């Protein structure tokens, strides 16, 4: 059973008098370095047509920033060379590009192989996946001096662990566990599963939970696999890597707990968990205080024929010798206040929640049973004096609606490896996160979530001594950026500076939008007959003859952009 975590914004971080961005015509200095080594970019084959493939290939950032030195970035060339590119803040110029290592990748790559993926896990170590089957651990020495990297461990996933081809690193983390170095990896690949009996096929994301543990050598193993059909908006380990935090529009599940074992998944059903809905014969609904379950009364049966018990969080409903329901409930209820009655040919059971004001995701444990029946006539849960007041001065626009369908239920799940369960969940409705970014080196990525018109940055809050207290902490705010980014339908990359002083939207070609939260020349502005307001500054940067944008990296005073033809440095101060 997942504990629902509520996001509580820090009011001190919200600027209520912020009144949007004003377009500035001030030029932003743009430095250009032609590429000596062309970046590698993977291409899909004819079998890779799913939405998961489109997201994996087209939206991947191919420019990898060093979190411990944000002005240094890396990309990988078509020949498998790791190229270092850096911006020197003292001189205001870009440094010459250097090869720090050459990967021993297969001589021939084919269409459909994934892009290279790279994660810096400390000031010393870097993990790289070649997009085919190899994972490499490097000692990077002093990255400020561009010294040559040394390979200290590698593993071949095709031969040693999984027996498949094409992988990508979604996250990687270094921890010291029992005085040993442990590197945890979320290694993903998209798997197509054909339905032999009914025809058709489905695509699933497999997230292999891998570990490198340092003994005399580095020992690699895959300890489990998570599986789901949904888009992967966020994937990051928590500190100590006992749990993996996933944000998606579909549930993921541990394959070790799957009733099919290691065999292929039965894809006859539309959803991974649809088999749970075979438990039926009743409907249910809820309020903040109670749960109401309704059964049709069996013909010829009286009240005395029914037997209803609630013991140890398990509800049993019988009529004669026939069992109508015998399952554990999603959450605890008050046994003394459980009531039932027969009216209008319905058996109605009323359960009082122990944890009132919490919303049940399902009636039964493990998402079993039918979906909740929503009452269209039910009044809003908010009291009259708390109902939101519509802003009649700001009409609703197309960009206010999410791009996906309103039926998508997007949420964060905390997938706990020791218990093989989802211990915590954060519900987002149908609006996905805007982006994720590195705010602090060594920490999990922060998640940008739209809050009204703003974008709030949230970091995992984890206490090893109290793992049940996991939550997200409001770290900062990008004022009015939630609304701004929603109107940019052609955006490819979105990011912000680690100090949150600016945010940036990069289209695939030509245009870059820069938003600074402070406009020095706009102090003292007031709305007519209103209070003083603050505005930010917007810049529009046009990229001439640069080709498609392949990567983006941010630092406090410079933005680095990788394109097909060049490296660009936007100087912000």
PDB file of C-alpha atoms in Angstrom, residues 255-461:
ATOM      1  CA  UNK A 255       9.292  -8.550 -12.720  1.00  0.00           C
ATOM      2  CA  UNK A 256      10.424 -10.800  -9.866  1.00  0.00           C
ATOM      3  CA  UNK A 257       6.913 -10.408  -8.398  1.00  0.00           C
ATOM      4  CA  UNK A 258       5.149 -10.917 -11.724  1.00  0.00           C
ATOM      5  CA  UNK A 259       3.045 -14.056 -11.806  1.00  0.00           C
ATOM      6  CA  UNK A 260       4.544 -14.862 -15.181  1.00  0.00           C
ATOM      7  CA  UNK A 261       8.037 -15.153 -13.718  1.00  0.00           C
ATOM      8  CA  UNK A 262      10.771 -14.631 -16.276  1.00  0.00           C
ATOM      9  CA  UNK A 263       8.655 -15.691 -19.230  1.00  0.00           C
ATOM     10  CA  UNK A 264       7.237 -13.180 -21.657  1.00  0.00           C
ATOM     11  CA  UNK A 265       4.403 -11.001 -20.481  1.00  0.00           C
ATOM     12  CA  UNK A 266       0.852 -11.745 -21.544  1.00  0.00           C
ATOM     13  CA  UNK A 267      -0.115  -8.660 -23.562  1.00  0.00           C
ATOM     14  CA  UNK A 268      -3.684  -9.623 -24.340  1.00  0.00           C
ATOM     15  CA  UNK A 269      -4.860  -7.060 -21.784  1.00  0.00           C
ATOM     16  CA  UNK A 270      -4.466  -3.376 -22.484  1.00  0.00           C
ATOM     17  CA  UNK A 271      -2.751  -2.547 -19.176  1.00  0.00           C
ATOM     18  CA  UNK A 272      -0.110  -4.272 -17.055  1.00  0.00           C
ATOM     19  CA  UNK A 273      -2.449  -4.553 -14.081  1.00  0.00           C
ATOM     20  CA  UNK A 274      -5.754  -5.171 -15.838  1.00  0.00           C
ATOM     21  CA  UNK A 275      -5.839  -8.735 -14.562  1.00  0.00           C
ATOM     22  CA  UNK A 276      -6.630  -7.270 -11.139  1.00  0.00           C
ATOM     23  CA  UNK A 277      -9.944  -5.976 -12.377  1.00  0.00           C
ATOM     24  CA  UNK A 278     -11.288  -9.530 -12.695  1.00  0.00           C
ATOM     25  CA  UNK A 279     -12.339  -9.175  -9.032  1.00  0.00           C
ATOM     26  CA  UNK A 280     -15.783  -7.635  -9.463  1.00  0.00           C
ATOM     27  CA  UNK A 281     -19.495  -7.940  -8.918  1.00  0.00           C
ATOM     28  CA  UNK A 282     -19.688  -4.702  -6.950  1.00  0.00           C
ATOM     29  CA  UNK A 283     -19.102  -0.961  -7.189  1.00  0.00           C
ATOM     30  CA  UNK A 284     -17.449   1.414  -4.740  1.00  0.00           C
ATOM     31  CA  UNK A 285     -17.051   5.123  -4.119  1.00  0.00           C
ATOM     32  CA  UNK A 286     -15.440   7.284  -1.450  1.00  0.00           C
ATOM     33  CA  UNK A 287     -15.530  10.590   0.365  1.00  0.00           C
ATOM     34  CA  UNK A 288     -12.918  12.080   2.686  1.00  0.00           C
ATOM     35  CA  UNK A 289     -14.367  10.088   5.601  1.00  0.00           C
ATOM     36  CA  UNK A 290     -15.822   6.841   4.305  1.00  0.00           C
ATOM     37  CA  UNK A 291     -15.924   4.091   1.685  1.00  0.00           C
ATOM     38  CA  UNK A 292     -19.243   2.831   0.280  1.00  0.00           C
ATOM     39  CA  UNK A 293     -19.444  -0.600  -1.394  1.00  0.00           C
ATOM     40  CA  UNK A 294     -22.573  -1.806  -3.195  1.00  0.00           C
ATOM     41  CA  UNK A 295     -23.561  -5.346  -4.256  1.00  0.00           C
ATOM     42  CA  UNK A 296     -26.683  -6.380  -6.135  1.00  0.00           C
ATOM     43  CA  UNK A 297     -28.910  -8.426  -3.814  1.00  0.00           C
ATOM     44  CA  UNK A 298     -29.084 -12.067  -4.895  1.00  0.00           C
ATOM     45  CA  UNK A 299     -32.563 -13.170  -5.945  1.00  0.00           C
ATOM     46  CA  UNK A 300     -34.418 -14.934  -3.152  1.00  0.00           C
ATOM     47  CA  UNK A 301     -31.865 -13.968  -0.500  1.00  0.00           C
ATOM     48  CA  UNK A 302     -32.696 -12.143   2.719  1.00  0.00           C
ATOM     49  CA  UNK A 303     -30.629 -10.071   5.148  1.00  0.00           C
ATOM     50  CA  UNK A 304     -30.101 -13.112   7.362  1.00  0.00           C
ATOM     51  CA  UNK A 305     -28.408 -14.939   4.451  1.00  0.00           C
ATOM     52  CA  UNK A 306     -25.555 -12.406   4.327  1.00  0.00           C
ATOM     53  CA  UNK A 307     -22.432 -12.658   6.460  1.00  0.00           C
ATOM     54  CA  UNK A 308     -19.974  -9.730   6.532  1.00  0.00           C
ATOM     55  CA  UNK A 309     -16.712  -9.736   8.490  1.00  0.00           C
ATOM     56  CA  UNK A 310     -13.814  -7.317   8.799  1.00  0.00           C
ATOM     57  CA  UNK A 311     -10.751  -8.827  10.503  1.00  0.00           C
ATOM     58  CA  UNK A 312      -7.088  -7.720  10.257  1.00  0.00           C
ATOM     59  CA  UNK A 313      -7.757  -5.336   7.354  1.00  0.00           C
ATOM     60  CA  UNK A 314      -9.491  -8.129   5.412  1.00  0.00           C
ATOM     61  CA  UNK A 315     -13.108  -7.756   4.280  1.00  0.00           C
ATOM     62  CA  UNK A 316     -15.149 -10.926   3.725  1.00  0.00           C
ATOM     63  CA  UNK A 317     -18.639 -10.849   2.201  1.00  0.00           C
ATOM     64  CA  UNK A 318     -20.649 -14.089   1.905  1.00  0.00           C
ATOM     65  CA  UNK A 319     -24.206 -14.940   0.909  1.00  0.00           C
ATOM     66  CA  UNK A 320     -24.923 -18.455   2.062  1.00  0.00           C
ATOM     67  CA  UNK A 321     -21.862 -20.480   1.021  1.00  0.00           C
ATOM     68  CA  UNK A 322     -21.013 -18.168  -1.907  1.00  0.00           C
ATOM     69  CA  UNK A 323     -18.073 -15.808  -1.344  1.00  0.00           C
ATOM     70  CA  UNK A 324     -18.664 -12.405  -2.940  1.00  0.00           C
ATOM     71  CA  UNK A 325     -15.467 -10.774  -1.656  1.00  0.00           C
ATOM     72  CA  UNK A 326     -12.525 -11.969   0.416  1.00  0.00           C
ATOM     73  CA  UNK A 327      -9.607  -9.543   0.062  1.00  0.00           C
ATOM     74  CA  UNK A 328      -7.398  -7.138   1.974  1.00  0.00           C
ATOM     75  CA  UNK A 329      -8.407  -3.482   1.756  1.00  0.00           C
ATOM     76  CA  UNK A 330      -6.199  -0.699   0.405  1.00  0.00           C
ATOM     77  CA  UNK A 331      -5.952   0.987   3.823  1.00  0.00           C
ATOM     78  CA  UNK A 332      -7.186   0.534   7.388  1.00  0.00           C
ATOM     79  CA  UNK A 333     -10.772   1.260   8.408  1.00  0.00           C
ATOM     80  CA  UNK A 334     -12.463   1.579  11.797  1.00  0.00           C
ATOM     81  CA  UNK A 335     -13.810  -1.886  12.615  1.00  0.00           C
ATOM     82  CA  UNK A 336     -16.262  -0.640  15.249  1.00  0.00           C
ATOM     83  CA  UNK A 337     -17.928   1.797  12.833  1.00  0.00           C
ATOM     84  CA  UNK A 338     -18.379  -0.619   9.924  1.00  0.00           C
ATOM     85  CA  UNK A 339     -22.081  -0.876   8.999  1.00  0.00           C
ATOM     86  CA  UNK A 340     -24.156  -2.545   6.309  1.00  0.00           C
ATOM     87  CA  UNK A 341     -27.754  -2.491   5.162  1.00  0.00           C
ATOM     88  CA  UNK A 342     -30.012  -3.742   2.357  1.00  0.00           C
ATOM     89  CA  UNK A 343     -32.027  -1.097   0.520  1.00  0.00           C
ATOM     90  CA  UNK A 344     -33.477  -0.791  -2.996  1.00  0.00           C
ATOM     91  CA  UNK A 345     -32.154  -4.229  -4.003  1.00  0.00           C
ATOM     92  CA  UNK A 346     -28.592  -3.244  -2.994  1.00  0.00           C
ATOM     93  CA  UNK A 347     -26.362  -4.532  -0.226  1.00  0.00           C
ATOM     94  CA  UNK A 348     -24.542  -1.390   0.933  1.00  0.00           C
ATOM     95  CA  UNK A 349     -21.447  -1.599   3.167  1.00  0.00           C
ATOM     96  CA  UNK A 350     -20.132   1.605   4.747  1.00  0.00           C
ATOM     97  CA  UNK A 351     -16.518   1.660   5.984  1.00  0.00           C
ATOM     98  CA  UNK A 352     -15.073   4.581   7.958  1.00  0.00           C
ATOM     99  CA  UNK A 353     -11.459   5.439   7.090  1.00  0.00           C
ATOM    100  CA  UNK A 354      -8.943   5.490   9.924  1.00  0.00           C
ATOM    101  CA  UNK A 355      -6.797   7.958   7.978  1.00  0.00           C
ATOM    102  CA  UNK A 356      -9.432  10.478   6.998  1.00  0.00           C
ATOM    103  CA  UNK A 357      -8.896  12.988   4.168  1.00  0.00           C
ATOM    104  CA  UNK A 358      -6.665  10.462   2.377  1.00  0.00           C
ATOM    105  CA  UNK A 359      -7.683   9.300  -1.080  1.00  0.00           C
ATOM    106  CA  UNK A 360      -7.685   5.569  -1.871  1.00  0.00           C
ATOM    107  CA  UNK A 361      -6.230   4.697  -5.274  1.00  0.00           C
ATOM    108  CA  UNK A 362      -8.136   1.396  -5.244  1.00  0.00           C
ATOM    109  CA  UNK A 363     -10.493  -0.443  -2.925  1.00  0.00           C
ATOM    110  CA  UNK A 364      -8.297  -3.505  -2.501  1.00  0.00           C
ATOM    111  CA  UNK A 365      -4.603  -4.037  -1.911  1.00  0.00           C
ATOM    112  CA  UNK A 366      -2.237  -4.229  -4.924  1.00  0.00           C
ATOM    113  CA  UNK A 367      -4.646  -2.192  -7.090  1.00  0.00           C
ATOM    114  CA  UNK A 368      -7.060  -5.118  -7.312  1.00  0.00           C
ATOM    115  CA  UNK A 369     -10.767  -4.775  -7.972  1.00  0.00           C
ATOM    116  CA  UNK A 370     -12.865  -2.454 -10.130  1.00  0.00           C
ATOM    117  CA  UNK A 371     -12.158   1.230 -10.499  1.00  0.00           C
ATOM    118  CA  UNK A 372     -13.908   3.756  -8.311  1.00  0.00           C
ATOM    119  CA  UNK A 373     -17.395   4.820  -9.421  1.00  0.00           C
ATOM    120  CA  UNK A 374     -17.469   8.599  -9.553  1.00  0.00           C
ATOM    121  CA  UNK A 375     -20.705  10.386  -8.729  1.00  0.00           C
ATOM    122  CA  UNK A 376     -21.171  13.262 -11.156  1.00  0.00           C
ATOM    123  CA  UNK A 377     -23.741  14.837  -8.849  1.00  0.00           C
ATOM    124  CA  UNK A 378     -21.469  14.797  -5.819  1.00  0.00           C
ATOM    125  CA  UNK A 379     -20.622  18.246  -4.541  1.00  0.00           C
ATOM    126  CA  UNK A 380     -17.059  19.527  -4.530  1.00  0.00           C
ATOM    127  CA  UNK A 381     -15.044  18.377  -1.514  1.00  0.00           C
ATOM    128  CA  UNK A 382     -14.074  21.986  -0.879  1.00  0.00           C
ATOM    129  CA  UNK A 383     -16.317  24.044   1.382  1.00  0.00           C
ATOM    130  CA  UNK A 384     -18.066  26.935  -0.361  1.00  0.00           C
ATOM    131  CA  UNK A 385     -15.701  29.486   1.141  1.00  0.00           C
ATOM    132  CA  UNK A 386     -12.656  27.555  -0.132  1.00  0.00           C
ATOM    133  CA  UNK A 387     -13.683  27.005  -3.749  1.00  0.00           C
ATOM    134  CA  UNK A 388     -11.153  28.460  -6.213  1.00  0.00           C
ATOM    135  CA  UNK A 389     -12.121  31.807  -7.667  1.00  0.00           C
ATOM    136  CA  UNK A 390     -11.827  31.982 -11.439  1.00  0.00           C
ATOM    137  CA  UNK A 391      -9.603  34.737 -12.788  1.00  0.00           C
ATOM    138  CA  UNK A 392     -11.996  36.313 -15.264  1.00  0.00           C
ATOM    139  CA  UNK A 393      -9.333  38.743 -16.497  1.00  0.00           C
ATOM    140  CA  UNK A 394      -7.124  35.906 -17.779  1.00  0.00           C
ATOM    141  CA  UNK A 395      -9.010  33.672 -20.224  1.00  0.00           C
ATOM    142  CA  UNK A 396      -8.083  30.000 -20.530  1.00  0.00           C
ATOM    143  CA  UNK A 397      -5.788  29.300 -23.475  1.00  0.00           C
ATOM    144  CA  UNK A 398      -4.842  26.127 -25.332  1.00  0.00           C
ATOM    145  CA  UNK A 399      -1.482  25.972 -23.582  1.00  0.00           C
ATOM    146  CA  UNK A 400      -3.235  25.650 -20.208  1.00  0.00           C
ATOM    147  CA  UNK A 401      -4.227  22.111 -21.100  1.00  0.00           C
ATOM    148  CA  UNK A 402      -1.731  19.200 -21.001  1.00  0.00           C
ATOM    149  CA  UNK A 403      -0.596  17.795 -24.326  1.00  0.00           C
ATOM    150  CA  UNK A 404      -1.540  14.244 -23.309  1.00  0.00           C
ATOM    151  CA  UNK A 405      -5.024  12.964 -22.802  1.00  0.00           C
ATOM    152  CA  UNK A 406      -6.869  13.963 -19.680  1.00  0.00           C
ATOM    153  CA  UNK A 407      -7.254  10.274 -18.878  1.00  0.00           C
ATOM    154  CA  UNK A 408      -3.531   9.945 -18.120  1.00  0.00           C
ATOM    155  CA  UNK A 409      -2.850   9.618 -14.403  1.00  0.00           C
ATOM    156  CA  UNK A 410       0.713  10.812 -13.901  1.00  0.00           C
ATOM    157  CA  UNK A 411       2.363  10.102 -10.592  1.00  0.00           C
ATOM    158  CA  UNK A 412       5.672   9.539  -8.854  1.00  0.00           C
ATOM    159  CA  UNK A 413       6.249   6.158  -7.278  1.00  0.00           C
ATOM    160  CA  UNK A 414       8.960   5.192  -4.789  1.00  0.00           C
ATOM    161  CA  UNK A 415       9.913   1.638  -5.781  1.00  0.00           C
ATOM    162  CA  UNK A 416      11.507   0.020  -2.749  1.00  0.00           C
ATOM    163  CA  UNK A 417      13.838  -2.858  -3.617  1.00  0.00           C
ATOM    164  CA  UNK A 418      13.924  -4.766  -0.257  1.00  0.00           C
ATOM    165  CA  UNK A 419      10.118  -5.015  -0.078  1.00  0.00           C
ATOM    166  CA  UNK A 420       9.496  -5.056  -3.870  1.00  0.00           C
ATOM    167  CA  UNK A 421       6.696  -2.544  -3.391  1.00  0.00           C
ATOM    168  CA  UNK A 422       5.712   1.061  -4.048  1.00  0.00           C
ATOM    169  CA  UNK A 423       5.943   2.657  -0.612  1.00  0.00           C
ATOM    170  CA  UNK A 424       5.117   6.278  -1.515  1.00  0.00           C
ATOM    171  CA  UNK A 425       3.283   8.050  -4.328  1.00  0.00           C
ATOM    172  CA  UNK A 426       2.834  11.660  -5.460  1.00  0.00           C
ATOM    173  CA  UNK A 427      -0.176  12.349  -7.694  1.00  0.00           C
ATOM    174  CA  UNK A 428       0.075  14.896 -10.548  1.00  0.00           C
ATOM    175  CA  UNK A 429      -3.223  14.399 -12.362  1.00  0.00           C
ATOM    176  CA  UNK A 430      -2.753  14.710 -16.128  1.00  0.00           C
ATOM    177  CA  UNK A 431       0.068  17.298 -16.120  1.00  0.00           C
ATOM    178  CA  UNK A 432       3.588  15.842 -16.439  1.00  0.00           C
ATOM    179  CA  UNK A 433       6.682  17.424 -14.862  1.00  0.00           C
ATOM    180  CA  UNK A 434       8.289  20.162 -16.945  1.00  0.00           C
ATOM    181  CA  UNK A 435      11.903  18.959 -16.686  1.00  0.00           C
ATOM    182  CA  UNK A 436      14.494  17.574 -14.289  1.00  0.00           C
ATOM    183  CA  UNK A 437      17.880  19.110 -13.582  1.00  0.00           C
ATOM    184  CA  UNK A 438      20.972  18.852 -11.389  1.00  0.00           C
ATOM    185  CA  UNK A 439      20.892  21.490  -8.654  1.00  0.00           C
ATOM    186  CA  UNK A 440      23.595  20.028  -6.402  1.00  0.00           C
ATOM    187  CA  UNK A 441      26.387  17.592  -7.297  1.00  0.00           C
ATOM    188  CA  UNK A 442      25.954  14.166  -5.753  1.00  0.00           C
ATOM    189  CA  UNK A 443      22.239  14.706  -5.111  1.00  0.00           C
ATOM    190  CA  UNK A 444      19.375  13.179  -7.095  1.00  0.00           C
ATOM    191  CA  UNK A 445      18.022  15.388  -9.861  1.00  0.00           C
ATOM    192  CA  UNK A 446      15.485  18.025  -8.912  1.00  0.00           C
ATOM    193  CA  UNK A 447      12.072  17.896 -10.539  1.00  0.00           C
ATOM    194  CA  UNK A 448      10.328  20.960 -11.999  1.00  0.00           C
ATOM    195  CA  UNK A 449       6.569  20.787 -11.452  1.00  0.00           C
ATOM    196  CA  UNK A 450       3.985  23.287 -12.626  1.00  0.00           C
ATOM    197  CA  UNK A 451       2.181  25.049  -9.756  1.00  0.00           C
ATOM    198  CA  UNK A 452      -0.468  27.418 -11.084  1.00  0.00           C
ATOM    199  CA  UNK A 453       1.601  29.687 -13.390  1.00  0.00           C
ATOM    200  CA  UNK A 454       4.936  28.980 -11.670  1.00  0.00           C
ATOM    201  CA  UNK A 455       7.377  26.093 -11.952  1.00  0.00           C
ATOM    202  CA  UNK A 456       8.512  24.753  -8.590  1.00  0.00           C
ATOM    203  CA  UNK A 457      11.798  22.861  -8.157  1.00  0.00           C
ATOM    204  CA  UNK A 458      11.524  19.898  -5.790  1.00  0.00           C
ATOM    205  CA  UNK A 459      14.273  17.721  -4.312  1.00  0.00           C
ATOM    206  CA  UNK A 460      13.966  14.343  -2.671  1.00  0.00           C
ATOM    207  CA  UNK A 461      13.945  14.561   1.120  1.00  0.00           C
TER     208      UNK A 461
END
